[in-house]
XYZ file of C-alpha atoms in Angstrom:
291
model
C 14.228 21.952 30.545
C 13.326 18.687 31.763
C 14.033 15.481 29.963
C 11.248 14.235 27.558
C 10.104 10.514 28.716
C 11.682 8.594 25.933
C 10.919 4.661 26.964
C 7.696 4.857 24.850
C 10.086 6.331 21.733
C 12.893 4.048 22.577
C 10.128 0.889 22.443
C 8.964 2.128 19.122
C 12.069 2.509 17.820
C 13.372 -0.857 18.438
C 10.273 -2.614 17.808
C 9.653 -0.594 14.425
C 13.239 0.868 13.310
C 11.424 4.059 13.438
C 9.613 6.343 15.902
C 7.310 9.707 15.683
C 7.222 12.943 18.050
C 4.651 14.635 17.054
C 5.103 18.875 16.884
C 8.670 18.357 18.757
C 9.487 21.516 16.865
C 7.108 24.442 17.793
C 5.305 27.068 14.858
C 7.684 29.392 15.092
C 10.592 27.161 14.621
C 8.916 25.264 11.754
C 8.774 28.937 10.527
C 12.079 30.093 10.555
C 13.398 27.013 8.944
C 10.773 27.457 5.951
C 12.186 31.405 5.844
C 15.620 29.681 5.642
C 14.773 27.604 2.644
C 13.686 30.346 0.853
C 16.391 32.296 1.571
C 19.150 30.099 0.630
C 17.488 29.234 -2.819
C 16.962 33.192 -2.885
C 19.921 33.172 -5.454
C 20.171 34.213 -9.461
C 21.315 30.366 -10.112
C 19.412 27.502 -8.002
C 21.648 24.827 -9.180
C 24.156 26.514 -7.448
C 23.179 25.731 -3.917
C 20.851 22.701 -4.358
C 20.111 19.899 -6.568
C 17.326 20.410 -9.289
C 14.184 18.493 -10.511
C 14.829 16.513 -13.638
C 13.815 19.292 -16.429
C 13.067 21.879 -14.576
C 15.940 24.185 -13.700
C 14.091 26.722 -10.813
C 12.805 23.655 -8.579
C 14.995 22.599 -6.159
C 14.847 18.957 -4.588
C 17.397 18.226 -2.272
C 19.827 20.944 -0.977
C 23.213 19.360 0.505
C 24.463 20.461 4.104
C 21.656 23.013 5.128
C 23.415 23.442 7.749
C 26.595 25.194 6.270
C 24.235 27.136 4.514
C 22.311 28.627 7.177
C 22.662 29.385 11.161
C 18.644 28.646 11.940
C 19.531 24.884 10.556
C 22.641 24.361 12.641
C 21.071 25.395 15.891
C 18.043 23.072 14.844
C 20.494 20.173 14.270
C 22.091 20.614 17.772
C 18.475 21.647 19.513
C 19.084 20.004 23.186
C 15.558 18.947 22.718
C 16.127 16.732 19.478
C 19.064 15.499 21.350
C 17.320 14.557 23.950
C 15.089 12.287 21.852
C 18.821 11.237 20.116
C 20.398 10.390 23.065
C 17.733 8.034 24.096
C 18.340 6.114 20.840
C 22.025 5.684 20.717
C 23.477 6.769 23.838
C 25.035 9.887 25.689
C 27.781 10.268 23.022
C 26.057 12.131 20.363
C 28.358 13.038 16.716
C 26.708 15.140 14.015
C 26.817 12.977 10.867
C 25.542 15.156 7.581
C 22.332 16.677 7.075
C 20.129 17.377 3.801
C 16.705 19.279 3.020
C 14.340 17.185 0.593
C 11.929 19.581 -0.747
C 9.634 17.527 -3.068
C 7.664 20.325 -4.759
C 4.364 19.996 -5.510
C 2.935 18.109 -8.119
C 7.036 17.254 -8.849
C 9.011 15.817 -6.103
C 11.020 12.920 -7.223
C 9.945 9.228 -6.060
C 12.512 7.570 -3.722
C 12.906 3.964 -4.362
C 13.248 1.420 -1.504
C 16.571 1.384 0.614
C 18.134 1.479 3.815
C 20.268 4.063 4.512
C 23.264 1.905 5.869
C 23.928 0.867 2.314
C 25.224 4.191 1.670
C 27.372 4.239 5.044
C 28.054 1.321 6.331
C 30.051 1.522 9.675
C 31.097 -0.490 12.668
C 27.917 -0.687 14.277
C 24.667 0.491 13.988
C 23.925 3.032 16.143
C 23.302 5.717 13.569
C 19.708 7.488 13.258
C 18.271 10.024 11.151
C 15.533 12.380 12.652
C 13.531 13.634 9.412
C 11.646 16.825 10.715
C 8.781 17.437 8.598
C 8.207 21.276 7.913
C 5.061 20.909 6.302
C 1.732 19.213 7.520
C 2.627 15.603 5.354
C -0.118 12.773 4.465
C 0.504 10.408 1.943
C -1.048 12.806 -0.661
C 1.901 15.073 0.008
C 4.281 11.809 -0.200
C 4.943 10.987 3.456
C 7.457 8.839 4.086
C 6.335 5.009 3.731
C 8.257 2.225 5.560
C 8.276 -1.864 6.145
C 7.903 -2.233 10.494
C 10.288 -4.172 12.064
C 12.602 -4.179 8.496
C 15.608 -3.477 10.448
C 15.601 -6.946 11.971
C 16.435 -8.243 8.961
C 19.959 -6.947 8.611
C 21.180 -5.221 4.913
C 19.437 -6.142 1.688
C 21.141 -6.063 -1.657
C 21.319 -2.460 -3.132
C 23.726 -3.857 -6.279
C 21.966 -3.616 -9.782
C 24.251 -5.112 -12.794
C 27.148 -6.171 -10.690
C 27.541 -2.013 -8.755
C 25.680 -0.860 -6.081
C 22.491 1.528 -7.133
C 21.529 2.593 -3.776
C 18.416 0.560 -4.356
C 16.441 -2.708 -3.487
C 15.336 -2.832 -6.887
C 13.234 -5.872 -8.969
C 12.186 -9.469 -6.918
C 14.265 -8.006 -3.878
C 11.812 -4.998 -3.546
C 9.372 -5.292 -0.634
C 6.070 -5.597 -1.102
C 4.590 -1.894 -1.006
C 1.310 -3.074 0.274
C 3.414 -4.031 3.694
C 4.438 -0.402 3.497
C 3.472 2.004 6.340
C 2.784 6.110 5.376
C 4.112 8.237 8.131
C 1.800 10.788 8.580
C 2.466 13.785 10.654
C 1.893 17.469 11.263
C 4.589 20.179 11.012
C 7.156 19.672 13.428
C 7.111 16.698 13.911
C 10.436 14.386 14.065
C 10.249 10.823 12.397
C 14.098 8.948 14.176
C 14.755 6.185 11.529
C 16.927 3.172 12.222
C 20.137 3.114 9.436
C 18.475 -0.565 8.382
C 14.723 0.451 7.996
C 13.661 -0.326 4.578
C 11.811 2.891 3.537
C 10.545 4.606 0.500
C 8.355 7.532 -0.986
C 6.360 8.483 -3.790
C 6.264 11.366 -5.983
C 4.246 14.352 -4.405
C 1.268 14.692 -6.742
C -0.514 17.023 -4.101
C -0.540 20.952 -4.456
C 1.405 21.457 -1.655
C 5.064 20.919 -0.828
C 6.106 18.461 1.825
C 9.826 19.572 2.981
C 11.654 18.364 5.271
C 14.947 18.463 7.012
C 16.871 15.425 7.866
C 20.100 15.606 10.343
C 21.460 13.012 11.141
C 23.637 11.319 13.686
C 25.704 8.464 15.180
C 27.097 7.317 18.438
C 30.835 8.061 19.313
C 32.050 5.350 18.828
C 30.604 4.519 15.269
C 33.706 4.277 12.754
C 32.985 4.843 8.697
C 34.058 1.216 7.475
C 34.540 2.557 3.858
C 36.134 5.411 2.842
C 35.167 6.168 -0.676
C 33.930 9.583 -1.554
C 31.209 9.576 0.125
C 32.628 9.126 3.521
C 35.474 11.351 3.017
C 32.757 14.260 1.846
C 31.474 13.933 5.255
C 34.163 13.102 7.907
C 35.475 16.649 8.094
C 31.798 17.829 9.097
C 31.461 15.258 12.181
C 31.492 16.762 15.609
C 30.847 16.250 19.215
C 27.063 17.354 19.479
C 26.883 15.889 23.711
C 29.485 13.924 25.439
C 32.862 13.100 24.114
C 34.656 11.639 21.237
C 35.795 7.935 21.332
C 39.255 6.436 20.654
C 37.496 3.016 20.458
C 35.309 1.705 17.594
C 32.897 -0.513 19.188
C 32.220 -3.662 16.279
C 29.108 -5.581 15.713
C 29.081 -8.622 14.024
C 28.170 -9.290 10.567
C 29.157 -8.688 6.902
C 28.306 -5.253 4.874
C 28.464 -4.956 1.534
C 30.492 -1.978 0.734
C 28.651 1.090 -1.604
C 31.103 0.351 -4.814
C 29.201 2.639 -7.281
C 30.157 2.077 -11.175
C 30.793 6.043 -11.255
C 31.076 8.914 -8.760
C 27.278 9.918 -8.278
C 25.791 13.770 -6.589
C 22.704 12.051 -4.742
C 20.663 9.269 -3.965
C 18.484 10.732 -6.740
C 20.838 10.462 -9.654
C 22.189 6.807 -8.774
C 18.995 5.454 -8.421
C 17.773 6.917 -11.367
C 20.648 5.943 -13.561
C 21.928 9.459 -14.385
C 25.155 9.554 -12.759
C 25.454 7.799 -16.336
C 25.088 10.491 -18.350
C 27.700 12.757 -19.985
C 26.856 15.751 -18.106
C 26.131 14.391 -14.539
C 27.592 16.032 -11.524
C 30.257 14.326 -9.241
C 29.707 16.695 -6.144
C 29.582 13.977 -3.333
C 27.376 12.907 -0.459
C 25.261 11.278 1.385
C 21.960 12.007 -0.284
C 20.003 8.870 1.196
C 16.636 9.084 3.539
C 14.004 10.136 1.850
């Protein structure tokens, strides 16, 4: 397969801190991963392979590591044609990060409040990038993903509420949502997201789902700078995708704030929404953070 001409992507990317290839997965591969959804949740107990609305026990919103769970979302992750798009964002060295499966259920889907995903993971440098493949034709009625252009220029915002980070850019800090971009796409198609793009979305009040599956990725030599939970949930998962490992943590300047939660939290969800709080919250760990 030839390689896909990527300077128009790469421009986007590091003009916008995001970038969209429209249909880069085909029907039938936006098909089987739909077939794999339902067959992972096809289980007596749903809370026991994904994370559930608020209230409502048999809809799923987010399931963890879809890609321990099942093979057609493995071989998606490591598709050489995603990677193609991949390497032209952060180099030939390519390591499989995490991935996740946001669901957002119609009429339900939780609301994701503003953030950039390097608050949850800061590291040495920033060449980390998440491709969110949409498996469902996604407008803003169907809550597409919104984002702030050119936000990643502006380095990492605050994500603390009350003195602990919330995994948030919460009150005066928030952006403005009328600067807010929807990313509308069919099926298929990949949004690549820069680790510092502020981005949020809204509850799906539409009748149809918008899911979506989000690997994600970072160059070699990209070193965890914090190794709470969260990090040490993932680092056993990381693997060479294309090219090699690195001895050799490459360092950009500047100063992150480190994610110091006030309790051990299960997603993005539940610390933004203050219920890693409550009495009965879970503790299962990680990165729960685009979208």
């Amino acid at each position: 397969m030839p390689a896909p001409d990527t300077a128009a992507l790469t421009k986007e990317y590091r003009e916008n801190g995001f970038a969209v290839v429209e249909r880069l997965f085909d029907p039938s591969e936006v098909a089987e991963l739909n077939t794999a959804i339902t067959e992972i949740l096809n289980v007596p107990d749903i809370g026991s392979v994904a994370e559930v609305e608020p209230g409502d026990n048999g809809i799923a919103r987010r399931i963890w590591s879809p890609t321990k769970q099942h093979s057609a979302f493995e071989r998606a992750a490591a598709h050489p044609k995603l990677l193609d798009h991949v390497e032209a964002l952060i180099g030939h060295d390519i390591l499989f990060h995490y991935s996740k499966l946001h669901l957002k259920a119609p009429q339900v889907g939780s609301v994701v409040d503003w953030h950039q995903d390097f608050a949850y993971y800061p590291h040495t440098n920033t060449d980390l990038v998440t491709a969110l493949v949409y498996l469902d034709d996604t407008t803003t009625e169907n809550s597409a993903l919104q984002a702030i252009p050119g936000s990643h220029h502006r380095g990492l915002a605050d994500h603390y509420v009350d003195g602990f980070f919330r995994g948030k850019v919460a009150g005066a800090d928030a952006p403005d949502p009328a600067l807010a971009v929807p990313i509308e796409a069919p099926a298929g198609s990949v949004v690549f997201i820069h680790p510092l793009l502020l981005h949020y979305s809204s509850p799906n009040r539409s009748d149809r789902f918008r899911r979506a599956f989000l690997p994600a990725y970072r160059a070699a030599d990209a070193y965890p700078i914090h190794f709470g939970p969260h990090a040490g949930h993932n680092e056993p998962g990381v693997k060479v995708l294309r090219g090699s490992a690195s001895d050799t943590a490459r360092v950009e300047a500047g100063a992150w704030r480190l994610p110091l939660a006030e309790r051990p939290f299960g997603s993005l969800f539940q610390l933004q929404e203050g219920s890693d709080k409550a009495a009965t919250a879970a503790v299962t760990t990680g990165y729960a953070t685009l979208e």
